[in-house]
Short mmCIF file of C-alpha atoms and ligand atoms in Angstrom, two decimals:
data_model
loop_
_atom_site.label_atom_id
_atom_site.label_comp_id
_atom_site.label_asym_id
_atom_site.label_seq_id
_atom_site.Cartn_x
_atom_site.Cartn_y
_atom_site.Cartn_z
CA UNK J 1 0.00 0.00 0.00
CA UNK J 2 2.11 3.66 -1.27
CA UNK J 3 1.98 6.04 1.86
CA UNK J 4 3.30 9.72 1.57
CA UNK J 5 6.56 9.79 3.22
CA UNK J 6 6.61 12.68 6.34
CA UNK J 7 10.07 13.06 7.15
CA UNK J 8 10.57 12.87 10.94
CA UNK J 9 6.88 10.77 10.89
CA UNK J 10 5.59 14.29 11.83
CA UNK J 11 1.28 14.10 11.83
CA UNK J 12 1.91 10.20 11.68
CA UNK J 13 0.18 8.28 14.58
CA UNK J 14 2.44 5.30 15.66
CA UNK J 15 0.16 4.05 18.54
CA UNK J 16 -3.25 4.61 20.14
CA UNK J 17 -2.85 6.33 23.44
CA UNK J 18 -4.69 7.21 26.67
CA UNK J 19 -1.56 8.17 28.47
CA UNK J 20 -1.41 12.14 27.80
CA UNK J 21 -2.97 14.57 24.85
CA UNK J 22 -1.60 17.44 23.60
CA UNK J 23 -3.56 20.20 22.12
CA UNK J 24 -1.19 22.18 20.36
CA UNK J 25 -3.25 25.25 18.94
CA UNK J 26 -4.63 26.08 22.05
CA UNK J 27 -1.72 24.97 24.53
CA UNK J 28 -2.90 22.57 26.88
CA UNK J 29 -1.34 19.68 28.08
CA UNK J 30 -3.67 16.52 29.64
CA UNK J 31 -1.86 13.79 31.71
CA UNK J 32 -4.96 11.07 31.74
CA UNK J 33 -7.44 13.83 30.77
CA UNK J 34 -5.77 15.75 33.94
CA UNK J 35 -4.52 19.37 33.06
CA UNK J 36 -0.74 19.99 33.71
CA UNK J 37 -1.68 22.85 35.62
CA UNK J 38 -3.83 21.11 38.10
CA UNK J 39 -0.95 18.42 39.05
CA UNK J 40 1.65 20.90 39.29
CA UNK J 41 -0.44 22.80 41.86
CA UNK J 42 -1.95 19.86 43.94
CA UNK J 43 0.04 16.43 43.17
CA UNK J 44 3.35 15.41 43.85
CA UNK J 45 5.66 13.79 41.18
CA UNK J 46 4.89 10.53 42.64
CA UNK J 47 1.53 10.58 42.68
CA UNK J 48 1.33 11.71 39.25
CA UNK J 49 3.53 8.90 37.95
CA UNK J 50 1.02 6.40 39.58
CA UNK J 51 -1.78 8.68 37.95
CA UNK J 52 0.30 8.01 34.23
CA UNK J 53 1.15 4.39 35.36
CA UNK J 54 -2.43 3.12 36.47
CA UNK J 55 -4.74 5.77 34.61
CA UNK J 56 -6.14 6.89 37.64
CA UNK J 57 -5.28 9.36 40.70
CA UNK J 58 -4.62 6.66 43.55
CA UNK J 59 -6.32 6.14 47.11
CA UNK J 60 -4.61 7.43 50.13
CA UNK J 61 -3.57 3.57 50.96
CA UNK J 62 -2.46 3.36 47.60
CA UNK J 63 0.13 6.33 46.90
CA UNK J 64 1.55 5.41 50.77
CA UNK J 65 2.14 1.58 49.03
CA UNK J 66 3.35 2.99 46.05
CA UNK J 67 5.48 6.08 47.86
CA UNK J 68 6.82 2.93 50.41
CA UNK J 69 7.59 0.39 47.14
CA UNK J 70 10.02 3.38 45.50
CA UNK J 71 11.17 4.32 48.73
CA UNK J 72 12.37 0.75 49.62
CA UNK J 73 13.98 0.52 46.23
CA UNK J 74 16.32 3.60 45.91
CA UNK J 75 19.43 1.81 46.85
CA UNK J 76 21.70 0.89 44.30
CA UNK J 77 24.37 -1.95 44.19
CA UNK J 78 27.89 -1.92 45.39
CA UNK J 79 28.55 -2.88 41.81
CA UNK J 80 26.42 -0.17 39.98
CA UNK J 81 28.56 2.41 42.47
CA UNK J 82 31.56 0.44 41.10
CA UNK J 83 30.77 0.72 37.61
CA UNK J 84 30.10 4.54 37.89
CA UNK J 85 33.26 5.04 39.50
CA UNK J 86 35.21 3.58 36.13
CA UNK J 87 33.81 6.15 34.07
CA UNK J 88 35.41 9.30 32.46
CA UNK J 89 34.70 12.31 35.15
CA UNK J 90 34.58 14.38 31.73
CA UNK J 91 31.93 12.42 30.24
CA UNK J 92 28.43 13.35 29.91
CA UNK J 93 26.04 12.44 32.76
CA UNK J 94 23.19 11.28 30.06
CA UNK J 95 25.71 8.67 28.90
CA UNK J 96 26.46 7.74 32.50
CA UNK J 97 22.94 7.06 32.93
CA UNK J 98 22.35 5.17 30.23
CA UNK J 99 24.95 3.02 30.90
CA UNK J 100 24.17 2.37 34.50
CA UNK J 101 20.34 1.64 33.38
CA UNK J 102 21.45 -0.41 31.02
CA UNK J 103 24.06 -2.72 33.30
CA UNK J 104 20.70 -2.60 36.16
CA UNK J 105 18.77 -4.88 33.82
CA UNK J 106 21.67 -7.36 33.88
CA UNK J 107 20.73 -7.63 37.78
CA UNK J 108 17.17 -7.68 38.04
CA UNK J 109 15.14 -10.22 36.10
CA UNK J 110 13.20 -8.55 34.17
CA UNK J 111 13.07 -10.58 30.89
CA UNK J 112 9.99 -11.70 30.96
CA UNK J 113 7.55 -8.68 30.45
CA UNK J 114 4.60 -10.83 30.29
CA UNK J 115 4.86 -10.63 34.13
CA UNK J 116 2.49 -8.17 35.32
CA UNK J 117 3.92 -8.45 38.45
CA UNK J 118 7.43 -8.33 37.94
CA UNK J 119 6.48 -5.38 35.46
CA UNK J 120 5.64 -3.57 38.42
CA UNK J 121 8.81 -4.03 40.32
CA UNK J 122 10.90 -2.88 37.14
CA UNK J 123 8.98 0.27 36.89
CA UNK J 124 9.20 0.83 40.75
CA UNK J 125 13.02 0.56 40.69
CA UNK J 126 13.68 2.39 38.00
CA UNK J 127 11.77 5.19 38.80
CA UNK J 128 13.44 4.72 42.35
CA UNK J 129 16.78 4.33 41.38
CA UNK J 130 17.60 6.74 38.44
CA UNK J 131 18.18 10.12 40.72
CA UNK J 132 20.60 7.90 43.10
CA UNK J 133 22.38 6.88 40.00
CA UNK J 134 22.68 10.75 38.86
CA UNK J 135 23.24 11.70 42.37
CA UNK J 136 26.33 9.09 42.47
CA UNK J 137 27.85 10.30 39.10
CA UNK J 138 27.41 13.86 40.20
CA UNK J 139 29.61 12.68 43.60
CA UNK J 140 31.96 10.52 42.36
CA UNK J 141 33.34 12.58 39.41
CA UNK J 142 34.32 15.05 41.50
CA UNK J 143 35.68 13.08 43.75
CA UNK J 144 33.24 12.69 46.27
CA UNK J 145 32.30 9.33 47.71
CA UNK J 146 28.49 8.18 46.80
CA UNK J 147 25.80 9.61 49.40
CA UNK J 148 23.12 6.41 50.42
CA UNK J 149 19.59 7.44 50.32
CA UNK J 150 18.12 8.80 53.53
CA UNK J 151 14.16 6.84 54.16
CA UNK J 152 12.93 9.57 55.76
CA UNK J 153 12.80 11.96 53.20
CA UNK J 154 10.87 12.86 50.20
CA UNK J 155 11.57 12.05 46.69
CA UNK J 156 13.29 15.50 45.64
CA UNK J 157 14.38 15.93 49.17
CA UNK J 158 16.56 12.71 49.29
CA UNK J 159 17.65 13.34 45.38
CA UNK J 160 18.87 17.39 46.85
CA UNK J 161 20.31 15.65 50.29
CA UNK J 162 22.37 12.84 47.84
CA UNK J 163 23.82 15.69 45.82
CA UNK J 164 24.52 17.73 48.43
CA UNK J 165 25.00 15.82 51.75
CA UNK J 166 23.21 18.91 53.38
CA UNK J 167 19.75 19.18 55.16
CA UNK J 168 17.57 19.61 51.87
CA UNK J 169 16.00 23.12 51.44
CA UNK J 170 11.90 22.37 50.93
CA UNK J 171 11.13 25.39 48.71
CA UNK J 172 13.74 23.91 46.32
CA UNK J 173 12.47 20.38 46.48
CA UNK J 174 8.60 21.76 46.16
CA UNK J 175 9.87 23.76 42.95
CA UNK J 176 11.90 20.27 41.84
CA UNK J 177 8.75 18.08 42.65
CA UNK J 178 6.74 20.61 40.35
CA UNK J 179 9.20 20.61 37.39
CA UNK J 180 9.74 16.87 37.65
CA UNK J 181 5.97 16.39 37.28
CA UNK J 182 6.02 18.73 34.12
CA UNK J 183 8.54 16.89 32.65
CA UNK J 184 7.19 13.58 33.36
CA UNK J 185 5.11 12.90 29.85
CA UNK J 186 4.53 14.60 26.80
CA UNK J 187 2.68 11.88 23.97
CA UNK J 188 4.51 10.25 21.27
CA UNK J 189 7.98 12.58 21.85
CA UNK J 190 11.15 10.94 20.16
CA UNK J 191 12.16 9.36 23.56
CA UNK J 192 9.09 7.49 24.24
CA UNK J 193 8.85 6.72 20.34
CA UNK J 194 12.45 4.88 21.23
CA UNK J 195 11.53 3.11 23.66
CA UNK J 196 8.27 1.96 22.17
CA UNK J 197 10.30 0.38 19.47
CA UNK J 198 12.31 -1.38 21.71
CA UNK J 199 10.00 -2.71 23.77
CA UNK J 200 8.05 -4.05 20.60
CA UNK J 201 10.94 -6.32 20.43
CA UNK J 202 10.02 -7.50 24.36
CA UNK J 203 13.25 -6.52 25.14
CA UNK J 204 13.26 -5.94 28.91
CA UNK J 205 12.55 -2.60 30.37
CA UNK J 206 15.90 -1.31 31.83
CA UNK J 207 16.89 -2.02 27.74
CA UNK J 208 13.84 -0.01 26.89
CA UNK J 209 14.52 3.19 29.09
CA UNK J 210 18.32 3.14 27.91
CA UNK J 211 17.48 3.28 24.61
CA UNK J 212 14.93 6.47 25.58
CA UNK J 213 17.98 8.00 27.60
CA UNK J 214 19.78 8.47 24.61
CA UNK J 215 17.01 9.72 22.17
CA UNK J 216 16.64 12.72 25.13
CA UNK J 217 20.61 13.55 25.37
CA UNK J 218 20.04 15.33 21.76
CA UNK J 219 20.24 18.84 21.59
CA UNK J 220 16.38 18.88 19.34
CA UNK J 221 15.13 16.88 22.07
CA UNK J 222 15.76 17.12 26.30
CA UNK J 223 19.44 18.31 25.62
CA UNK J 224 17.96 21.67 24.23
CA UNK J 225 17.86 23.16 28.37
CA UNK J 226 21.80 22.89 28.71
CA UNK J 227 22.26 24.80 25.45
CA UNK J 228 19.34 27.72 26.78
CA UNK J 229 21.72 28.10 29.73
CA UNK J 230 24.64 28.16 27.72
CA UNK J 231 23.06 30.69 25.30
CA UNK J 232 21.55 33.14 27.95
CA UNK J 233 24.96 33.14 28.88
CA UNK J 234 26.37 33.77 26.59
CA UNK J 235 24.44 36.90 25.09
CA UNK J 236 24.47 38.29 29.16
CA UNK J 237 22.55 41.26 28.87
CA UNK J 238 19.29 42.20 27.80
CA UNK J 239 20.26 44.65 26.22
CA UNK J 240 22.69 41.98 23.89
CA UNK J 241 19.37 39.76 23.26
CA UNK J 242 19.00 41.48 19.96
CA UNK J 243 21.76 41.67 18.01
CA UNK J 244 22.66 37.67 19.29
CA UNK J 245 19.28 36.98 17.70
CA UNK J 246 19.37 38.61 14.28
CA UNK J 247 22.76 37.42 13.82
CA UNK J 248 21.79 33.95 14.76
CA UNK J 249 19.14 34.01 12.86
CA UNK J 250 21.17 35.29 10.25
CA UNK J 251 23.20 32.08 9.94
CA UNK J 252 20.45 30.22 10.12
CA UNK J 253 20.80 28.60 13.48
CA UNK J 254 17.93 27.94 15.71
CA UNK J 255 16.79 29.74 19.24
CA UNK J 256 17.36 27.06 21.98
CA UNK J 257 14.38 26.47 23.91
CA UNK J 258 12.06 28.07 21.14
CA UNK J 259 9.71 26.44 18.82
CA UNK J 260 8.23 23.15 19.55
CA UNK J 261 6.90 20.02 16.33
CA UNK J 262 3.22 20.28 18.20
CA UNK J 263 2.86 23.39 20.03
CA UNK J 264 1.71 26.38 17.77
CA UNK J 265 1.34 28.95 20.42
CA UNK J 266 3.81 29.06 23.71
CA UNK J 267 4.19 25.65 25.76
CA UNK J 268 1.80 25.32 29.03
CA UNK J 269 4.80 23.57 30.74
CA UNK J 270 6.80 27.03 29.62
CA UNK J 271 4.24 29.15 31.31
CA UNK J 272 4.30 26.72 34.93
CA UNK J 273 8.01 26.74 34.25
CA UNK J 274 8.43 30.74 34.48
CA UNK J 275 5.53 31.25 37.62
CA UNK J 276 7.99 28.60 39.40
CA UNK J 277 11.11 30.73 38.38
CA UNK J 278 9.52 33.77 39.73
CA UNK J 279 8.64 32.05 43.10
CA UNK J 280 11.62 30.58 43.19
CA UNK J 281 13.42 34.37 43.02
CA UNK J 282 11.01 35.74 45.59
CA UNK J 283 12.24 33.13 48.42
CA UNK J 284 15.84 32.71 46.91
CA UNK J 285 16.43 35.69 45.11
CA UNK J 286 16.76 36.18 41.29
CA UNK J 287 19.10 35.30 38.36
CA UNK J 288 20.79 37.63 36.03
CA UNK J 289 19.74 34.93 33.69
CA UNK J 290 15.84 35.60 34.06
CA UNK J 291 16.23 39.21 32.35
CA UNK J 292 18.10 38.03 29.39
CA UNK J 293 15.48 35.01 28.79
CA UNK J 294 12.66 37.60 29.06
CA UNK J 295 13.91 39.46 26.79
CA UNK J 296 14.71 36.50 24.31
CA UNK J 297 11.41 35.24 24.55
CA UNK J 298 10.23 39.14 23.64
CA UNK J 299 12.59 39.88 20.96
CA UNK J 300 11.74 36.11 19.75
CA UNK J 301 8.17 36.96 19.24
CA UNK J 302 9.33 39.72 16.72
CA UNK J 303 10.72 37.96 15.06
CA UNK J 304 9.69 33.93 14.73
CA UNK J 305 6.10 34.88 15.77
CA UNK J 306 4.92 34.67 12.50
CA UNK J 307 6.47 30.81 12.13
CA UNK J 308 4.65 30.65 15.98
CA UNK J 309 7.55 29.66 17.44
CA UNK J 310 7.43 30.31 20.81
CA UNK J 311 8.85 29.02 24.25
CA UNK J 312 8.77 25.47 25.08
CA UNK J 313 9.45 23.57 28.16
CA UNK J 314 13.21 23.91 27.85
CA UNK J 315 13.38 27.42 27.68
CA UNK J 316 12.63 28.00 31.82
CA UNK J 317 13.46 24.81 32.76
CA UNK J 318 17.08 25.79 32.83
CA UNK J 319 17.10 28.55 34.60
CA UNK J 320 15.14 26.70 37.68
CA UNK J 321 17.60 24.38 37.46
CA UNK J 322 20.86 26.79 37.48
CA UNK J 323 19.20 28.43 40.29
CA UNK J 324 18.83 25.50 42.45
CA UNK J 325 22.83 25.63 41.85
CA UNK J 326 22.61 22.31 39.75
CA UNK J 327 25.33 21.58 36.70
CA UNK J 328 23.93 22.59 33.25
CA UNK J 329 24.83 19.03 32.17
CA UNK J 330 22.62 17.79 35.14
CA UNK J 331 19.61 19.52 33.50
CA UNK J 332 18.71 16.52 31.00
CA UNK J 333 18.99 13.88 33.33
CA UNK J 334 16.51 15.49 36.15
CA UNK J 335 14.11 15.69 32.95
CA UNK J 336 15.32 11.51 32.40
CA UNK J 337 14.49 10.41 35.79
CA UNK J 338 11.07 12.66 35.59
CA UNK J 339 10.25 11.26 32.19
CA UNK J 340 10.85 8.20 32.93
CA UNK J 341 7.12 7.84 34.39
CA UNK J 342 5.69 8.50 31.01
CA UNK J 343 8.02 6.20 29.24
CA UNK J 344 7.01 3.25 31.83
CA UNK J 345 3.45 4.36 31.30
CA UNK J 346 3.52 3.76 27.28
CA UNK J 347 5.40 0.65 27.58
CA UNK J 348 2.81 -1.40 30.04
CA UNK J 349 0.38 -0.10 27.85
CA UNK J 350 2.20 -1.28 24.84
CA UNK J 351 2.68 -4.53 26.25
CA UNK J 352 -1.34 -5.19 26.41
CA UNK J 353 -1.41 -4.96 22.55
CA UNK J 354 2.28 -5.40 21.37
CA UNK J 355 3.04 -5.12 17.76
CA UNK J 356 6.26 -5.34 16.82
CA UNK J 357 7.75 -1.92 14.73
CA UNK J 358 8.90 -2.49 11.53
CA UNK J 359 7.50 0.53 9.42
CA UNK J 360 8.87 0.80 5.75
CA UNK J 361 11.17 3.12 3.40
CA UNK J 362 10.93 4.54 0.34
CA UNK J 363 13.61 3.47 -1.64
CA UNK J 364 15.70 5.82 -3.72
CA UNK J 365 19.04 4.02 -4.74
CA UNK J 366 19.74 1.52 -7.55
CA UNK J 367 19.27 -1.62 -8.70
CA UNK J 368 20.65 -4.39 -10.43
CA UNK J 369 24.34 -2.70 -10.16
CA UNK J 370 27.98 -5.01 -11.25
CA UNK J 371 30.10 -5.68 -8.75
CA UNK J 372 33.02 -4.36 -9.96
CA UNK J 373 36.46 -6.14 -8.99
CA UNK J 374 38.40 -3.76 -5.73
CA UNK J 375 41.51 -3.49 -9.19
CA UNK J 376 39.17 -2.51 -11.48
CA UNK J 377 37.19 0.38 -9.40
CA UNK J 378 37.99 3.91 -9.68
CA UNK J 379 40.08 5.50 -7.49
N1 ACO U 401 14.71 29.04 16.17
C1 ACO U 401 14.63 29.56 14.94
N2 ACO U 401 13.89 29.04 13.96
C2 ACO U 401 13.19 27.94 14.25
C3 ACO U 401 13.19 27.35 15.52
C4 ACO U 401 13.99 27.94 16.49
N3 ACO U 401 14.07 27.44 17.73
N4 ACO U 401 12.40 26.26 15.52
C5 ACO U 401 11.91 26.17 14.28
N5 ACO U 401 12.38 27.18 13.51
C6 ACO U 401 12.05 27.46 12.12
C7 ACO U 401 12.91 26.58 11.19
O1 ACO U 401 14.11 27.20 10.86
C8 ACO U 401 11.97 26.43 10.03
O2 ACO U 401 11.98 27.62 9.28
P1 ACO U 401 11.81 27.61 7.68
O3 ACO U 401 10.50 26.94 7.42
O4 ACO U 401 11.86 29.03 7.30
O5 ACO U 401 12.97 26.79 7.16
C9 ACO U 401 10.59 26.33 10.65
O6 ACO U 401 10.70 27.05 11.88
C10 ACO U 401 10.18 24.90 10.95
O7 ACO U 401 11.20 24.32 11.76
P2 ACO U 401 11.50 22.75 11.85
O8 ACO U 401 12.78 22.57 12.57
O9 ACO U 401 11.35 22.14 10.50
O10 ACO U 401 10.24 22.30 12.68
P3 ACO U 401 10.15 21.09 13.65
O11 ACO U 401 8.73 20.82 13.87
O12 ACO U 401 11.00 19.95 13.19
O13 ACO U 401 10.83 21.76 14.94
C11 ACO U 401 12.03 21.61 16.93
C12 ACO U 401 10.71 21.36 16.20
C13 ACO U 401 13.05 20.54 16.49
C14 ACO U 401 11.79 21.48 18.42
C15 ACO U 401 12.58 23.01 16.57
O14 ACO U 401 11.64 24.00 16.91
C16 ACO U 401 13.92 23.29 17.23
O15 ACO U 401 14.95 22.84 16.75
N6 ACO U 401 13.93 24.06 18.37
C17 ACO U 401 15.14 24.34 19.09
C18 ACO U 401 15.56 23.13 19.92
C19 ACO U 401 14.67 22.94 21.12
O16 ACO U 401 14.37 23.88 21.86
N7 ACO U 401 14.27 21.68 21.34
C20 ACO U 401 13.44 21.30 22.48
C21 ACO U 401 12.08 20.89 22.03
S1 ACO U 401 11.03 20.52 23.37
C22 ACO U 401 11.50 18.97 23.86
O17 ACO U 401 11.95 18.16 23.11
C23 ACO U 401 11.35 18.63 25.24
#
């Protein structure tokens, strides 16, 4: 059957979901028919991953179970530490992920995924154990030794108290909680797409969440919040915003942060993202960096408005982050072990209808060519 080919699959359904919706002309964003909005004022990250896990907000009883089960599983092998510790203190702390994520399905057994049960218990420790695994990079490759999780605190408490060893602050584990619930789903993105395709194969789950880890490093995809950072810093004025733009522009290189495949108007989780960075200044004071993005977004709107390219979740995110005194190549990872809910929460409901992927391709090279003998070739 001939099919137009979309590059990049854009308007091209690859699964029926109930998981999130995205309505892109008018900006709203619907985990389980739930507006983003609404979570990020009255849930917790947790409870929202059990809302994109189970389809359905849970009962007291349930969210203590659930907060208990990822509680109890935030501890990490001797041997994960061990393997973090023999990697390059230079590298990249996506790739550090993905490779302890990847070695964590060679310990749990998680190969059969028609296991409801033991389905369960892979999503619980993932979810559990990616910020310790973060937290442990961030410690060891400076030198530090590896912080073990404390019980009795929160999620985002016990992810700040691992990085830091100190007392966590709560406004900056509220404002964490929020943006880790923002970033937690988002449809058929190129991560989840990833993983979807590997867990048509029924490859195990800690397989299916590395391969999403390292669809998200790239700079068009999670990896675009480092490079706002780095750009806001770069043009460090307002008054600079401008002149960086036009010429940017010029040479045909994009705004980080700006411009999003769905949304046509600016990004819901953009708008959260900037009422959390201006609470976040009012109890911990501001960043120089806030002024240059405002003016960015501004300037931006002069002049990509017409394409309606406008802030996405990237563009803020950033700046919450630098403020909470986090390293700019820590900012994709926190989205990782946020969006790793939404991931989990495509694949079990993959797994109820599985189809392996195997799309097609429109073939545009040769046929029936001579092999041609390696003297007699050209040079
Ligand atoms: N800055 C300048 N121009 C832009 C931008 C931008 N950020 N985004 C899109 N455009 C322009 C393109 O140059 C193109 O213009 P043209 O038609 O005149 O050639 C037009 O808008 C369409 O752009 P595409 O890249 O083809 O659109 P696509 O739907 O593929 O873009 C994307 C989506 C990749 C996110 C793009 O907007 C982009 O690269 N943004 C910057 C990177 C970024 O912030 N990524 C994070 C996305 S959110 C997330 O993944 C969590």
């Amino acid at each position: 059957m001939p099919h137009d080919f979309m590059p990049g699959l854009a308007g091209v359904p690859a699964a029926k979901s109930s998981v999130s919706d995205v309505d892109g002309e008018r900006g709203i964003l619907e985990y389980r028919g739930i507006r983003i909005e609404d979570l990020c004022a009255k849930s917790s990250f947790l409870e929202t991953a059990y809302l994109l896990l189970f389809a359905r907000l849970p009962a007291k009883a349930e969210l203590a179970d659930f907060t208990q089960d990822i509680t109890r599983h935030r501890r990490i092998k001797f041997k994960i530490v061990d393997l973090i510790k023999c990697l390059p203190e230079h590298g990249h702390p996506m790739d550090a992920l993905q490779a302890a994520v990847a070695a964590l399905g060679m310990f749990y057994p998680g190969r059969n995924v028609r296991d409801t049960e033991n389905n369960y218990w892979s999503a619980v420790r993932l979810i559990a154990k990616l910020p310790t695994i973060m937290a442990a990079y961030a410690r060891i490759r400076r030198g530090d030794d590896h912080i073990v999780p404390c019980d009795e605190l929160s999620f985002c408490e016990n992810f700040l108290y691992m990085l830091s060893e100190k007392e966590p602050n709560p406004v900056l584990a509220k404002t964490l909680d929020a943006c880790l619930i923002l970033h937690a789903e988002h449809t058929m993105n190129a991560s989840t797409f990833t993983g979807l395709v590997t867990a048509s194969t029924l490859a195990d789950p800690y397989t299916v969440v590395a391969s999403s880890i390292g669809a998200l490093k790239g700079p068009l995809h999670g990896g675009a919040n480092e490079e706002v950072v780095q750009m806001l810093k770069e043009i460090g004025s307002p008054s600079r915003v401008r002149p960086y733009l036009e010429a940017r522009l010029q040479a045909k290189q994009k705004v980080m942060g700006m411009g999003h495949r769905v949304y046509k108007v600016k990004d819901p989780r953009a708008t959260v993202l900037q009422e959390l960075c201006e609470k976040l200044f009012r109890e911990c004071g501001t960043s120089p960096l806030y002024d240059v993005a405002l003016e960015v977004e501004r300037v931006s709107a002069e002049l990509l408005g017409e394409k309606k390219i406008y802030p996405n979740v990237d563009f803020y995110s950033g700046i919450v982050y630098d403020k909470m005194g986090l390293d700019v190549d820590f900012f994709t990872p926190i989205f990782a072990l946020a969006r790793v809910a939404g991931w989990l929460a495509h694949w079990f409901e993959q797994l109820r209808e599985n189809k392996l992927y195997r799309p097609d391709q429109i073939y545009s090279g040769e046929h029936n060519r001579a092999y041609v003998p390696i003297e007699e070739r050209e040079p």
